[in-house]
């Protein structure tokens, strides 16, 4: 496979013109929004550290059933549209409280590129998904880009309407190159779950990724 | 001129050494150094006479300073001597004390662990005109003179494993072992075989290793030192230090520092408080003898010191050997020695064969056991009144006879019977047989026809759960808490009365174990009303007069109502009675000192005599309590000896870790257990993340000390769930352990 | 002070509770999740709060406090039979009324094994098997041998046993064995499964009854010690996943089917046994006693459901109290709030047959796979004998949320006898129109034709 420089350039150009993404921060559940810990325009950080062991910047506190929780940023960026009027009030679940304008990182640009290049397994239904235990074990052991999935092998498990349905790989033998979903979280139908490629494509993909790394240096 | 230049250089080195030890601001030392440097620079410029004059004056001045320096040495300055790159190392000892040696298991940098050196060596003595050669195994730490790869003598887990391997070879070959301790502490990593677990294994083996062992301490850094420290005779260099923790480490803890350096004055104060010098240790009884060094410490060229060390090592080995032979020869030999400071004689005058017969080996082990059991025992406080103590002792004696007959005689085990009578006669002579009760018990048993068979609980039957649940005080609140794994496992918030009630403090979604108070275990793990504490009167004292410690202890006593962090009690699980030793977090973070160790040893003995299984239930342990110094450290070998004797007698020793378990106790009497289990969410290991970062310069992952990782590394045998703890323990009692349990 | 009820449920049961509250003149507050925004129970409610999850007690209680509710109705499913929730509701520092039985009753009757033990004490027949969880295979084998023996003696030609996780439910963790040799491996497997799924290794062994009908007795008790029944129901027609699809009240009809035993006597027997157990535990709310009956006329108590059932309305339709129709949900709320019953068993009269049909978006051809999609048209002819309970709006498209069971509606049909009820049910199924699309655009199918087929088999023992 030849490197489609044109396509990659177009992608990078598009990302450069709008190099950030807006993340809405919602209340995870009901409760009293006690206090905002950030202001409009505050720079916040997501979880950091080699093992993401340092939690993100505290955003606000939410108290429910005498349990005061600090809601922390999951991504880095700048605070916008802070709804200060909610402070001190009872809020419902999934209420948008603020937005984080998040500049795209190298990793995310790579992810964006892979979404457009890999063969994707998309979510057939809006449901929760899990890797098939066998696949998960192999990925944990060998890492992404090394685990093969054979035709008719169970690759994912869909947890849908209280039932667990296996999703079987239909194509030829391929390598799992990327995971796009978070286990146990609801994925909207049509969103990518996994990105696959042929084994011979792996070196090509790695070359392109290193190119992106050069063009989009980590800040 | 070059002669003078050389002398000047030497003098300068001596001056620099004094400056290193005493500090730049001490007296005129910096000035002397400056003058010497100047003089050396101008050595070819100045006229010879003036040079000599100035040289003599400076030399005079320096000698005076050296004398003053030696007279005013503070404990922290001794620590600095011990750590100085010019100090003699094991390599120097091998060159100068032994006549010939072959390094085993690595040379220099090409080594499994360059911090641990093992050598097969010969040591010689002259008797008349004959030279006798002895073969010994030399095992010790190599600090190197500034060699980076030696890591200052910090043994990695596999370095200690190497030491153990060659100890066993020495045992096979029947040659004595000379240990040389030059370590700031073990390298605190968990990689298999594990820092703590390997030290524990070493101690466990050394407790019953059938060859004479002598150890010599120059730098005795806590657990790392003990890994090769459980010897029959412990010598110490007069300018060495032996301590539970480095003065800097103690200061960091005292100042509650998270990072950075503690202030110098605090370090000095801690060094004083820790009582870490040779004189202190001799007074505390944690070492047997001091090997004198030059006043400012021996350096690599101090050949006189090496000669003395050779003499002391041979003598020490002789004594250990002779103690296994007849007492009279031993006494004679000891008397032949004058007072320890005498000149080293050229002629030994006596030759002692270091080989032991099988019987002598047995005596060697008995002597060793007695030595460690007695070590530092003077520091145990709060003994019961003599009357009460007396009763308790006779009670134990009664138990011994009773259980010996009940479970020993009927098994027709002659050995057990013999041991029992031996123990009986020993104890009886101490008691002068004034108690008739136990004798009656024995009488009844022997003459009565009703032989009560102990009710063996069928393994099909399951222990009944306690009818009424103990309610944790934590549960009495209407509020909710968030599981720490909520983010990753999606756990719902937990209502506190449910969590600390029926859920046993376990998140029902992810299995995370919230910490629970120790009383919960007392009430939920054991059969209702079966817990009977013993030796609760034994208490921690302040044997070092550590500043502020007495107040801390008093506070802990008041808040817990306990006298030490170690509770020892008899209890039952599903009808099976067992002895439990429990370290509780509430009392000084479950740290181990004199009282804790003593209670553990007595619990081991009680379990052995009554043939009960022994459970070490570790609610939390923060390690050896620094405020009791090396008296705390020696609880590591002491307790290991006692527990080894318990296991060897055919018992069942189970360790169960909860919350946090670190350092000394894990690296000795806990880590050596054949069966170790941890509750989920437990963290256990050798050193915490801060110490690891400071020692190795690397961060460790947040789950580095998790129970799961401990299991993966083979440090423990299983991870248990608190909700089924009682059942798991019950099953373990039935299925594991030795032949000599009362219900077998 | 006027009571205010938090309706801690969704869909049609939320709607029925809302209706009952309105009729009783009570305030109520509704909760809903994001995917349920279009549900009728949300549209019709005046006070409503969006929450993260119906299963999270913290969400419900947080809203209950904020909305100043005084009582909680748990409906069915979710937290309805969670004794810890019931206990927390009444034990917290701001207690609320739990509309359901006392938490102790929920706890004690919530364990099938405990029900079995209680029943044995009261001489109520239960399916032969263990009454204590087993933990080791030797004991399991011994019990299995006894049971095989018993089955053979009672004339079973192909005796089978069921090995179940004692903490299980809803058909999970159950395996069948036909011979003694299988017991050990199967036992181990189920035990491992039970440990993994329910955190408890306990396993029970029961005789498998091969042919049976599933009957229920509807009871209502009060904290004042009053206790009445509202007859029986037959719930034999289920999906393979053991979910009920057609229910009929009364449970047996000798005018409609020939039985080899005295049907009326058997119904009287299970009602009396149910009352006996209810009395023994001082049952104080609505509840259902589930029975299994064999073609020979033997009855075994299976379990007790300590909640309002989906199918409660068919019992109401055939019952009249002092010539008035009954609403069991209203009765449940009224009793929970402290009211007395105000009538006795002799005031309750039964007439006719009622049938409930559950309309579900499921592919009956493909192992009853639940389906999601959008309902574009949903309508039916109105009849005086027909009640339709649904949260699906008829005036605009409705997307079935994927988080919950794809139940669309309940149709409750009454006839003066079983035959008439059966015909009317068929009429409804012919007339109902459900159209919709699945996420990939293909038409949405429902179980209507399955229901039509099964309607011919009602009240009969399955072959």
PDB file of C-alpha atoms in Angstrom, chain A residues 6 13 15 30 44 49 60 78 106 119 121 136 153 175 185 194-195:
ATOM      1  CA  UNK A   6      -2.617  13.892  -0.433  1.00  0.00           C
ATOM      2  CA  UNK A  13      -4.954  20.691   7.116  1.00  0.00           C
ATOM      3  CA  UNK A  15      -7.411  19.543  11.792  1.00  0.00           C
ATOM      4  CA  UNK A  30     -28.550  14.632  40.610  1.00  0.00           C
ATOM      5  CA  UNK A  44      -7.550  22.807  33.296  1.00  0.00           C
ATOM      6  CA  UNK A  49       1.171  10.811  34.920  1.00  0.00           C
ATOM      7  CA  UNK A  60     -16.968  21.676  40.799  1.00  0.00           C
ATOM      8  CA  UNK A  78      -9.992  25.986  28.669  1.00  0.00           C
ATOM      9  CA  UNK A 106      -0.851  14.354  18.838  1.00  0.00           C
ATOM     10  CA  UNK A 119     -11.242  -0.914   8.546  1.00  0.00           C
ATOM     11  CA  UNK A 121     -16.054  -2.307  13.254  1.00  0.00           C
ATOM     12  CA  UNK A 136      -8.866  -8.956  25.681  1.00  0.00           C
ATOM     13  CA  UNK A 153     -13.941 -15.425  15.828  1.00  0.00           C
ATOM     14  CA  UNK A 175      -4.731  -7.276  13.106  1.00  0.00           C
ATOM     15  CA  UNK A 185     -19.901   2.908  28.395  1.00  0.00           C
ATOM     16  CA  UNK A 194     -12.356  -1.247  16.722  1.00  0.00           C
ATOM     17  CA  UNK A 195      -9.972  -0.441  13.877  1.00  0.00           C
TER      18      UNK A 195
END
